[in-house]
Amino acid sequence: MPALLEVSDLCAGYGAADVLDRIAFTVEEGGVTAVLGANGAGKTTLLRAVCGLIRRRGKVRFGTEAIETRATEDIVRLGLAHAPDGRGTFLQLTTEENLRVGALTRRDRAGVAEDMAKVYRYFPRLKERRQQQAGTLSGGEQQMLAIARALMLRPRLLVLDEPSFGLAPLVVQDIFSIMRTVNREDRVSILLVEQNAKLALDLADRAYLLETGRVIRGGPVAEIRDDETVRRSYLGY
Amino acid sequence: MDAFLHQLFSGVATGGIYASVALALVMIYQATHHINFAQGEMAMFSTYLAWTLIAAGAPYWIAFVLTVGISFVLGVVIERVLIRPMAHAPVLSVVIVFIGLLVILNSLAGWIFSYTIKSFPSPFDGVIPGNAFMSPHELGIIGVTLVVLALLYGFFRFTSLGLAMRAAALNPVSSRLAGIRVGRMLGLGWGLAAAVGAVAGMMVAPVIYLDPNMMAGVLLYAFAGALLGGIDNPIGAVIGGFVVGVVENLVGTYLIGTELKLTVALVLIIGVLVFRPAGLMGKVVVIRV
Ligand SMILES: Nc1ncnc2c1ncn2[C@@H]1O[C@H](COP(=O)(O)OP(=O)(O)OP(=O)(O)O)[C@@H](O)[C@H]1O
Ligand SMILES: [Mg+2]
């Protein structure tokens, strides 16, 4: 089966200078791909480039579509949901309105209602706070909201930028187990940027190592896990 | 007592006009973080349009609906042609574009329709039996304003398009990541603001008469109302507009005389900016990092 997302020769950046240098990676249909790298390596930039939020060139194929020249709105409508760095919460809207925004492009009302119930099952905390202004949620709750909002698109590919950022260890466990469910049961493929390499590699089937805008290692997780550099710099043994 | 009640109700009626224009200002402010200084002139121009249609023989309400529709389209066009190219421009450039638009619309109206003052019809006439303190037109203004406000509230609160427009104004990047076409939503916002302004212009014109400078005072009062309620808070701005209308009328009648009324607006604006920049009802957005 061909990959769901296939990126090659991707260069991208802000202003005149490129941050990313000829990046290549894939996310398999139904798979989880993890991107690891130090602060400033270009992980967030990579996700932004895939979603068309910044200037980029190269090849990006999503499903059957070439998306390297498409606008973000159109890429999202193809079924790619991105929970961005910083969470992107609509602070002045209520929790439930945030979730409704995630589903605004959908026309299947019944399906939206189903998914609303489903994300509330995944994140009961959000259900308790459904009428609360989202700006008053805690950081962890906003992270849950960002993932839930992305899921409301009923995406084919879920793109997550450091979902564990700033969360208590138990909450991180929770979120990773929900991502596993979403991947296994709802058949959503996942592209994941994560500092917690151990958790990321446990979930992923492919992983890529980014260093100053370049992929320096990449492939099936089994190989990456045994890699000397990865073990020393990211897993710490 | 009747005289006092009369002034009070006049205040509520003109307050409705200020509330509408204040709301139009807030709608554009939330989306662009700029005050549309040309909001009043846009409304004035719309009112001339209605006057032209009526002079050409159109029945009042037909002219009303047509004017609202055309103003909506003009609002969308102005956003598209003038404002969108300025999206990343420095604040001062944007302010200059707004002032340029103000001056151009004003001169254009003077050139086409002349600066002589015209009367504008009210659709509400007759007498209300047993009612000494409210004219039919004032009652009509209040009714129309409340209908417009209710429609807008329902639209933003309960429809998907309304939610998409609010989202686009609050957080453009997150909106794009939700598949919302942000540019289109901004255009719609300008269209709605222009349409609301058109209604306000047509409602106030029978009272203050039609001339190219008719909206200068109205805009100032509306701005005072918007600031008073919180420039970021639509409901606050509407309440602020009503309050300014009543205060203006009472202070003008009983304290300082009609000639100096406009200073009330100025005093309010400066007072709010100095003592309560977020407005009396300014929504305090709690942000956690
Ligand atoms: N908005 C921006 N404008 C200009 N340069 C930027 C911008 N955002 C990031 N950069 C630069 O791009 C490079 C990569 O940043 P990026 O945010 O992609 O790193 P990251 O791998 O996500 O880091 P972190 O782990 O800290 O989130 C950095 O050198 C950074 O300075
Ligand atoms: Mg990052």
Coordinates of C-alpha atoms and ligand atoms in Angstrom, one line a residue:
Chain A
M1 CA 0.0 0.0 0.0
P2 CA 1.4 3.5 -0.8
A3 CA 2.1 5.8 2.0
L4 CA -0.6 8.3 3.1
L5 CA 1.8 11.2 3.4
E6 CA 5.0 11.3 1.3
V7 CA 7.4 14.2 1.5
S8 CA 10.6 14.6 -0.5
D9 CA 13.1 17.4 -1.2
L10 CA 11.1 19.7 1.1
C11 CA 12.8 23.0 1.8
A12 CA 11.1 25.7 3.8
G13 CA 11.7 28.6 6.1
Y14 CA 10.8 32.1 7.2
G15 CA 11.8 35.2 5.3
A16 CA 14.5 34.6 2.9
A17 CA 16.5 31.9 4.7
D18 CA 15.6 28.2 4.6
V19 CA 15.3 26.3 7.9
L20 CA 14.6 22.9 6.3
D21 CA 17.0 21.4 3.9
R22 CA 15.7 18.7 1.5
I23 CA 13.6 16.8 4.0
A24 CA 12.1 13.4 3.1
F25 CA 9.9 11.2 5.2
T26 CA 6.6 9.2 5.0
V27 CA 3.6 8.4 7.1
E28 CA 2.1 5.0 6.2
E29 CA -1.6 4.5 5.8
G30 CA -2.8 3.7 9.4
G31 CA 0.7 4.3 10.7
V32 CA 2.3 6.6 13.3
T33 CA 5.5 8.5 12.3
A34 CA 7.5 10.3 15.0
V35 CA 9.8 13.2 14.4
L36 CA 12.5 13.7 17.1
G37 CA 15.1 16.4 17.4
A38 CA 16.6 19.0 19.7
N39 CA 15.1 22.4 20.4
G40 CA 15.4 24.5 17.2
A41 CA 16.0 21.5 15.0
G42 CA 13.1 22.5 12.8
K43 CA 10.3 20.1 13.9
T44 CA 7.6 22.7 14.2
T45 CA 8.8 24.3 11.0
L46 CA 8.4 20.9 9.3
L47 CA 4.8 20.5 10.4
R48 CA 4.0 24.1 9.3
A49 CA 5.5 23.5 5.9
V50 CA 3.4 20.3 5.4
C51 CA 0.3 22.3 6.3
G52 CA 1.2 25.2 4.0
L53 CA 1.5 27.7 6.8
I54 CA 4.9 28.9 5.6
R55 CA 6.8 29.3 2.3
R56 CA 8.0 25.9 1.1
R57 CA 9.1 24.0 -2.0
G58 CA 9.6 20.4 -2.9
K59 CA 7.2 17.5 -3.1
V60 CA 4.4 16.8 -0.6
R61 CA 1.8 14.2 -1.5
F62 CA -1.2 13.5 0.7
G63 CA -3.3 10.5 -0.4
T64 CA -3.6 11.1 -4.1
E65 CA -3.1 14.9 -4.0
A66 CA 0.0 16.9 -4.5
I67 CA -0.4 19.6 -1.7
E68 CA 2.9 21.5 -1.8
T69 CA 1.2 24.4 -3.6
R70 CA -2.2 24.2 -1.9
A71 CA -3.5 26.7 0.7
T72 CA -3.8 25.5 4.3
E73 CA -7.6 25.6 4.3
D74 CA -7.7 23.3 1.3
I75 CA -5.1 20.9 2.8
V76 CA -7.2 20.7 6.0
R77 CA -10.3 20.0 4.0
L78 CA -8.6 17.0 2.4
G79 CA -8.5 15.5 5.9
L80 CA -5.3 16.7 7.6
A81 CA -5.8 18.0 11.1
H82 CA -3.0 19.9 12.8
A83 CA -3.0 20.6 16.6
P84 CA -0.3 23.3 16.5
D85 CA 2.5 24.3 18.7
G86 CA 1.1 26.5 21.5
R87 CA -2.2 24.7 21.1
G88 CA -4.0 27.4 19.1
T89 CA -7.0 27.6 21.4
F90 CA -9.8 30.1 20.7
L91 CA -9.5 31.6 24.1
Q92 CA -12.7 33.7 24.0
L93 CA -14.9 30.8 22.8
T94 CA -16.3 28.2 25.0
T95 CA -14.8 24.7 25.1
E96 CA -17.7 23.3 23.1
E97 CA -17.5 26.2 20.5
N98 CA -13.8 25.3 20.1
L99 CA -14.8 21.8 19.2
R100 CA -17.6 23.0 16.9
V101 CA -15.0 25.1 15.1
G102 CA -12.9 22.0 14.5
A103 CA -15.9 20.5 12.6
L104 CA -17.1 23.6 10.7
T105 CA -16.1 22.2 7.3
R106 CA -18.1 19.0 7.8
R107 CA -21.6 18.6 6.5
D108 CA -22.6 15.3 8.2
R109 CA -24.4 16.6 11.3
A110 CA -25.0 13.1 12.7
G111 CA -21.3 12.3 12.4
V112 CA -20.3 15.5 14.1
A113 CA -22.6 14.8 17.0
E114 CA -21.1 11.3 17.2
D115 CA -17.6 12.6 17.3
M116 CA -18.5 15.3 19.8
A117 CA -19.7 12.5 22.1
K118 CA -16.6 10.5 21.3
V119 CA -14.0 13.2 22.2
Y120 CA -16.0 13.9 25.4
R121 CA -15.5 10.2 26.2
Y122 CA -11.8 10.5 25.5
F123 CA -11.5 13.7 27.6
P124 CA -14.2 13.8 30.3
R125 CA -12.5 16.9 31.7
L126 CA -13.5 18.8 28.6
K127 CA -17.1 17.7 29.0
E128 CA -17.2 19.0 32.5
R129 CA -16.0 22.4 31.2
R130 CA -18.0 22.5 28.0
Q131 CA -19.6 25.9 28.7
Q132 CA -16.4 27.4 30.1
Q133 CA -14.4 30.0 28.3
A134 CA -11.5 28.1 26.8
G135 CA -9.0 30.8 28.0
T136 CA -9.7 29.7 31.6
L137 CA -8.8 26.1 31.0
S138 CA -5.5 24.8 32.4
G139 CA -2.6 24.3 30.1
G140 CA -3.1 20.5 30.1
E141 CA -6.8 20.9 29.4
Q142 CA -6.0 23.2 26.5
Q143 CA -3.7 20.6 25.1
M144 CA -6.6 18.0 25.4
L145 CA -8.8 20.6 23.7
A146 CA -6.3 21.0 20.8
I147 CA -6.2 17.3 20.2
A148 CA -10.0 17.0 20.5
R149 CA -10.5 20.0 18.1
A150 CA -8.3 18.3 15.6
L151 CA -10.2 15.0 16.0
M152 CA -13.5 16.8 15.3
L153 CA -12.4 17.1 11.7
R154 CA -12.6 13.3 11.5
P155 CA -9.2 13.5 9.8
R156 CA -7.2 10.9 7.9
L157 CA -4.0 12.3 9.3
L158 CA -3.6 13.8 12.7
V159 CA -0.6 16.1 13.1
L160 CA 0.5 16.8 16.7
D161 CA 3.2 19.2 17.8
E162 CA 4.6 18.1 21.2
P163 CA 1.3 16.9 22.7
S164 CA 3.0 16.1 26.0
F165 CA 4.4 19.7 26.4
G166 CA 3.9 21.0 30.0
L167 CA 1.8 18.1 31.1
A168 CA 1.9 16.0 34.3
P169 CA 3.3 12.5 33.6
L170 CA 0.0 10.8 34.3
V171 CA -1.8 13.1 31.9
V172 CA 0.9 12.3 29.3
Q173 CA 0.3 8.6 29.7
D174 CA -3.5 9.3 29.2
I175 CA -3.0 11.3 26.1
F176 CA -0.7 8.7 24.6
S177 CA -3.1 5.9 25.3
I178 CA -5.9 8.0 23.6
M179 CA -3.6 8.5 20.6
R180 CA -3.1 4.8 20.4
T181 CA -6.9 4.2 20.5
V182 CA -7.5 6.9 17.8
N183 CA -4.8 5.2 15.7
R184 CA -5.9 1.6 16.2
E185 CA -9.7 1.9 16.5
D186 CA -10.6 5.0 14.5
R187 CA -7.9 4.2 11.9
V188 CA -6.4 7.7 12.0
S189 CA -2.8 8.0 10.9
I190 CA -0.6 10.2 13.0
L191 CA 2.4 12.4 12.5
L192 CA 3.9 13.2 15.8
V193 CA 6.6 15.6 17.0
E194 CA 7.7 14.8 20.5
Q195 CA 10.4 15.4 23.1
N196 CA 9.6 12.3 25.0
A197 CA 11.4 9.9 22.7
K198 CA 10.6 6.8 24.7
L199 CA 6.8 7.3 24.5
A200 CA 7.0 8.4 20.9
L201 CA 9.0 5.4 19.8
D202 CA 6.6 3.1 21.7
L203 CA 3.7 4.5 19.7
A204 CA 5.3 5.0 16.3
D205 CA 6.2 2.5 13.6
R206 CA 8.5 5.0 11.8
A207 CA 10.7 7.6 13.2
Y208 CA 13.0 10.4 11.9
L209 CA 15.7 12.3 13.6
L210 CA 16.0 16.0 12.7
E211 CA 19.2 18.0 13.2
T212 CA 19.5 21.7 12.1
G213 CA 16.9 21.3 9.4
R214 CA 18.1 17.9 8.1
V215 CA 16.9 14.3 8.5
I216 CA 20.0 12.6 9.8
R217 CA 18.4 9.2 10.5
G218 CA 15.0 7.7 9.5
G219 CA 13.1 4.5 9.0
P220 CA 11.2 1.8 10.8
V221 CA 11.2 2.2 14.6
A222 CA 13.0 -1.1 15.2
E223 CA 16.1 0.2 13.4
I224 CA 16.0 3.7 14.9
R225 CA 15.7 2.3 18.4
D226 CA 18.9 0.5 18.1
D227 CA 20.7 3.4 16.6
E228 CA 23.7 4.5 18.7
T229 CA 23.0 8.3 18.4
V230 CA 19.3 7.9 19.2
R231 CA 20.0 5.7 22.2
R232 CA 22.5 8.1 23.6
S233 CA 20.9 11.5 22.9
Y234 CA 17.2 10.6 23.2
L235 CA 16.7 7.5 25.2
G236 CA 19.6 8.0 27.6
Y237 CA 21.1 4.5 27.8
Chain B
M1 CA -42.2 64.8 34.0
D2 CA -43.4 64.3 30.5
A3 CA -40.7 66.5 29.2
F4 CA -38.1 64.4 31.1
L5 CA -39.6 61.2 29.8
H6 CA -39.6 62.6 26.3
Q7 CA -35.9 63.4 26.6
L8 CA -35.2 60.0 28.0
F9 CA -36.9 58.2 25.1
S10 CA -35.3 60.4 22.5
G11 CA -32.1 59.4 24.2
V12 CA -32.9 55.7 23.9
A13 CA -33.9 56.1 20.3
T14 CA -30.6 57.9 19.2
G15 CA -28.8 55.6 21.6
G16 CA -30.1 52.7 19.3
I17 CA -28.4 54.4 16.4
Y18 CA -25.1 54.8 18.3
A19 CA -25.4 51.2 19.5
S20 CA -25.7 50.0 15.9
V21 CA -22.7 52.0 14.7
A22 CA -20.8 51.0 17.8
L23 CA -21.5 47.4 17.0
A24 CA -20.3 47.8 13.4
L25 CA -17.1 49.4 14.8
V26 CA -16.5 46.5 17.2
M27 CA -17.1 43.9 14.5
I28 CA -14.4 45.3 12.3
Y29 CA -12.1 46.0 15.3
Q30 CA -12.3 42.4 16.5
A31 CA -11.3 41.1 13.0
T32 CA -8.7 43.7 12.2
H33 CA -7.7 45.5 15.4
H34 CA -8.4 48.8 13.7
I35 CA -11.1 51.4 14.2
N36 CA -12.9 52.0 10.9
F37 CA -12.9 55.8 10.9
A38 CA -14.9 55.6 7.6
Q39 CA -17.8 53.7 9.2
G40 CA -19.9 56.9 9.5
E41 CA -19.2 58.0 5.9
M42 CA -20.0 54.6 4.6
A43 CA -23.4 54.8 6.4
M44 CA -23.9 58.3 5.0
F45 CA -23.3 57.2 1.5
S46 CA -25.7 54.3 2.0
T47 CA -28.3 56.8 3.1
Y48 CA -27.9 58.8 0.0
L49 CA -28.4 55.6 -2.0
A50 CA -31.7 55.1 -0.2
W51 CA -32.7 58.7 -0.8
T52 CA -31.9 58.3 -4.5
L53 CA -34.0 55.1 -4.7
I54 CA -36.9 56.8 -2.9
A55 CA -36.6 59.9 -5.1
A56 CA -36.8 57.6 -8.1
G57 CA -40.1 56.3 -6.9
A58 CA -39.2 53.2 -5.0
P59 CA -41.5 52.4 -2.0
Y60 CA -39.7 53.0 1.3
W61 CA -39.2 49.4 2.4
I62 CA -38.1 48.3 -1.0
A63 CA -35.5 51.1 -1.0
F64 CA -34.6 50.1 2.6
V65 CA -33.9 46.4 1.7
L66 CA -32.1 47.3 -1.6
T67 CA -29.9 49.8 0.3
V68 CA -29.0 47.2 2.9
G69 CA -28.1 44.7 0.2
I70 CA -26.1 47.1 -1.9
S71 CA -24.3 48.4 1.2
F72 CA -23.4 44.8 2.2
V73 CA -21.8 44.3 -1.3
L74 CA -20.0 47.6 -1.1
G75 CA -18.6 46.7 2.3
V76 CA -17.3 43.4 0.9
V77 CA -15.7 45.2 -2.1
I78 CA -14.1 47.8 0.2
E79 CA -12.5 45.1 2.3
R80 CA -11.3 43.3 -0.8
V81 CA -9.9 46.2 -2.7
L82 CA -8.6 48.6 0.1
I83 CA -8.2 46.7 3.3
R84 CA -6.9 43.2 2.4
P85 CA -3.8 44.6 0.7
M86 CA -3.1 46.4 3.9
A87 CA -3.2 43.3 6.0
H88 CA 0.4 43.4 7.0
A89 CA 0.9 47.2 6.8
P90 CA 1.9 49.3 9.8
V91 CA -0.9 50.7 11.9
L92 CA -0.4 54.3 10.6
S93 CA -0.8 53.3 7.0
V94 CA -4.0 51.6 7.8
V95 CA -5.3 54.6 9.7
I96 CA -4.4 56.8 6.7
V97 CA -6.3 54.4 4.3
F98 CA -9.4 54.7 6.6
I99 CA -9.1 58.5 6.7
G100 CA -8.6 58.6 2.9
L101 CA -11.8 56.5 2.5
L102 CA -13.6 58.9 4.8
V103 CA -12.6 62.0 2.8
I104 CA -13.2 60.3 -0.5
L105 CA -16.7 59.2 0.4
N106 CA -17.5 62.6 1.9
S107 CA -16.4 64.5 -1.2
L108 CA -18.0 62.0 -3.5
A109 CA -21.3 62.4 -1.8
G110 CA -20.9 66.2 -1.9
W111 CA -20.1 66.1 -5.6
I112 CA -22.9 63.8 -6.6
F113 CA -25.6 65.0 -4.3
S114 CA -24.4 68.5 -3.4
Y115 CA -23.8 69.8 0.1
T116 CA -27.3 71.2 0.5
I117 CA -29.3 69.6 3.4
K118 CA -32.1 67.3 2.3
S119 CA -34.9 65.9 4.3
F120 CA -35.3 62.1 4.5
P121 CA -38.6 60.3 5.0
S122 CA -39.5 58.2 8.0
P123 CA -41.6 55.1 7.4
F124 CA -43.2 55.6 10.8
D125 CA -45.8 58.3 11.0
G126 CA -49.2 59.0 12.5
V127 CA -49.7 59.6 16.2
I128 CA -49.6 57.2 19.1
P129 CA -52.8 57.9 21.0
G130 CA -52.3 58.9 24.6
N131 CA -48.5 59.1 24.3
A132 CA -47.0 62.5 24.7
F133 CA -43.4 61.7 25.2
M134 CA -42.5 59.5 22.3
S135 CA -42.8 60.2 18.5
P136 CA -43.7 57.3 16.2
H137 CA -40.3 57.6 14.5
E138 CA -38.4 57.3 17.8
L139 CA -40.5 54.2 18.6
G140 CA -39.7 52.9 15.1
I141 CA -36.0 53.5 15.5
I142 CA -36.0 51.6 18.8
G143 CA -37.9 48.7 17.2
V144 CA -35.7 48.5 14.1
T145 CA -32.5 48.7 16.2
L146 CA -33.7 45.9 18.5
V147 CA -34.6 43.7 15.4
V148 CA -31.2 44.3 13.9
L149 CA -29.4 43.5 17.2
A150 CA -31.5 40.4 17.7
L151 CA -30.8 39.1 14.2
L152 CA -27.0 39.7 14.6
Y153 CA -27.0 38.1 18.0
G154 CA -28.8 35.0 16.7
F155 CA -26.5 34.9 13.6
F156 CA -23.3 35.0 15.6
R157 CA -24.5 32.9 18.4
F158 CA -26.4 30.1 16.7
T159 CA -25.2 29.6 13.1
S160 CA -22.2 27.8 11.8
L161 CA -21.3 30.8 9.6
G162 CA -21.5 33.1 12.6
L163 CA -19.2 30.8 14.6
A164 CA -16.8 30.7 11.6
M165 CA -16.7 34.5 11.5
R166 CA -16.1 34.8 15.2
A167 CA -13.3 32.2 15.0
A168 CA -11.7 33.9 12.0
A169 CA -11.6 37.2 13.9
L170 CA -10.3 35.7 17.1
N171 CA -7.5 33.5 15.8
P172 CA -6.8 33.5 12.1
V173 CA -4.1 30.8 12.1
S174 CA -6.1 28.3 14.1
S175 CA -9.1 29.1 11.9
R176 CA -7.2 28.2 8.8
L177 CA -6.1 25.0 10.5
A178 CA -9.8 24.3 10.9
G179 CA -10.3 24.8 7.2
I180 CA -12.0 28.2 7.5
R181 CA -11.5 30.6 4.6
V182 CA -10.4 33.5 6.8
G183 CA -10.3 36.1 4.0
R184 CA -13.8 35.4 3.0
M185 CA -15.0 35.7 6.6
L186 CA -13.3 39.1 7.0
G187 CA -15.1 40.3 3.8
L188 CA -18.4 39.1 5.1
G189 CA -17.7 41.0 8.4
W190 CA -17.1 44.2 6.4
G191 CA -20.3 43.6 4.5
L192 CA -22.3 43.1 7.7
A193 CA -20.8 46.1 9.3
A194 CA -21.7 48.2 6.2
A195 CA -25.2 46.9 6.2
V196 CA -25.7 47.6 9.9
G197 CA -24.3 51.1 9.3
A198 CA -26.8 51.6 6.4
V199 CA -29.7 50.8 8.7
A200 CA -28.4 53.3 11.3
G201 CA -28.0 56.0 8.6
M202 CA -31.5 55.5 7.3
M203 CA -32.9 55.6 10.8
V204 CA -31.1 58.7 11.9
A205 CA -31.5 60.8 8.7
P206 CA -35.1 61.8 9.4
V207 CA -33.9 63.3 12.7
I208 CA -30.7 65.0 11.8
Y209 CA -31.4 65.5 8.0
L210 CA -29.3 64.2 5.1
D211 CA -26.0 65.9 4.2
P212 CA -22.5 64.6 3.6
N213 CA -21.4 65.5 7.1
M214 CA -24.4 64.0 8.9
M215 CA -22.5 61.1 10.4
A216 CA -19.5 62.9 11.9
G217 CA -21.2 63.4 15.3
V218 CA -22.9 60.0 15.2
L219 CA -19.6 58.3 14.7
L220 CA -18.1 60.2 17.6
Y221 CA -20.9 59.2 19.9
A222 CA -20.8 55.6 18.7
F223 CA -17.1 55.5 19.3
A224 CA -17.6 56.8 22.8
G225 CA -20.3 54.1 23.3
A226 CA -18.0 51.3 22.0
L227 CA -15.2 52.5 24.2
L228 CA -17.5 52.8 27.2
G229 CA -18.7 49.2 26.8
G230 CA -15.4 47.8 25.7
I231 CA -14.2 47.9 22.1
D232 CA -13.6 44.2 22.2
N233 CA -17.1 43.4 23.5
P234 CA -20.1 43.5 21.2
I235 CA -22.7 43.4 23.9
G236 CA -20.9 46.0 26.0
A237 CA -20.6 48.3 22.9
V238 CA -24.4 48.1 22.3
I239 CA -25.2 48.9 25.9
G240 CA -22.5 51.7 25.8
G241 CA -24.2 53.1 22.7
F242 CA -27.6 53.3 24.4
V243 CA -26.1 54.8 27.5
V244 CA -24.3 57.5 25.5
G245 CA -27.6 58.3 23.7
V246 CA -29.4 58.8 27.0
V247 CA -26.6 60.7 28.7
E248 CA -26.1 63.0 25.7
N249 CA -29.7 63.9 25.6
L250 CA -30.2 64.5 29.3
V251 CA -26.9 66.4 29.7
G252 CA -27.6 68.4 26.6
T253 CA -31.1 69.3 27.7
Y254 CA -30.6 70.0 31.4
L255 CA -27.0 70.8 31.9
I256 CA -25.0 72.3 29.1
G257 CA -27.3 73.0 26.2
T258 CA -27.5 71.3 22.8
E259 CA -24.6 73.4 21.3
L260 CA -22.0 71.8 23.6
K261 CA -23.5 68.2 23.5
L262 CA -20.7 66.8 21.4
T263 CA -18.2 67.6 24.1
V264 CA -20.0 64.9 26.2
A265 CA -18.7 62.3 23.7
L266 CA -15.2 63.7 23.9
V267 CA -15.2 63.8 27.7
L268 CA -16.5 60.2 27.7
I269 CA -13.9 59.0 25.2
I270 CA -11.0 60.6 27.1
G271 CA -12.4 59.6 30.5
V272 CA -12.6 55.9 29.4
L273 CA -9.2 55.9 27.8
V274 CA -7.6 57.4 30.9
F275 CA -9.4 55.5 33.6
R276 CA -10.7 52.3 32.2
P277 CA -9.1 51.5 28.8
A278 CA -10.8 48.1 28.6
G279 CA -14.2 49.8 28.9
L280 CA -16.7 49.4 31.8
M281 CA -17.7 46.0 30.5
G282 CA -14.5 45.2 28.8
K283 CA -14.3 41.5 28.7
V284 CA -11.4 40.3 30.8
V285 CA -9.9 37.5 28.8
V286 CA -8.1 35.2 31.1
I287 CA -5.1 33.9 29.4
R288 CA -2.9 31.1 30.8
V289 CA 0.4 30.2 29.4
Ligands
LIG1 N1 8.3 32.5 13.1 C1 9.6 32.4 12.8 N2 10.3 33.3 12.2 C2 11.6 33.2 11.9 N3 12.3 32.1 12.3 C3 11.7 31.1 13.0 C4 10.3 31.2 13.3 N4 10.0 30.1 13.9 C5 11.1 29.4 14.1 N5 12.1 30.0 13.5 C6 13.5 29.4 13.4 O1 13.5 28.2 12.8 C7 14.3 27.3 13.4 C8 13.6 26.0 13.8 O2 12.5 26.3 14.7 P1 11.4 25.3 15.1 O3 10.4 26.1 15.8 O4 11.0 24.6 13.9 O5 12.2 24.3 16.0 P2 11.6 23.1 16.9 O6 12.4 21.9 16.4 O7 10.2 23.0 16.8 O8 12.1 23.5 18.3 P3 11.4 23.2 19.7 O9 11.7 21.8 20.1 O10 12.0 24.2 20.6 O11 9.9 23.4 19.5 C9 14.9 28.0 14.6 O12 16.2 28.3 14.3 C10 14.1 29.2 14.8 O13 14.8 30.3 15.2
MG2 MG 8.6 23.2 18.1

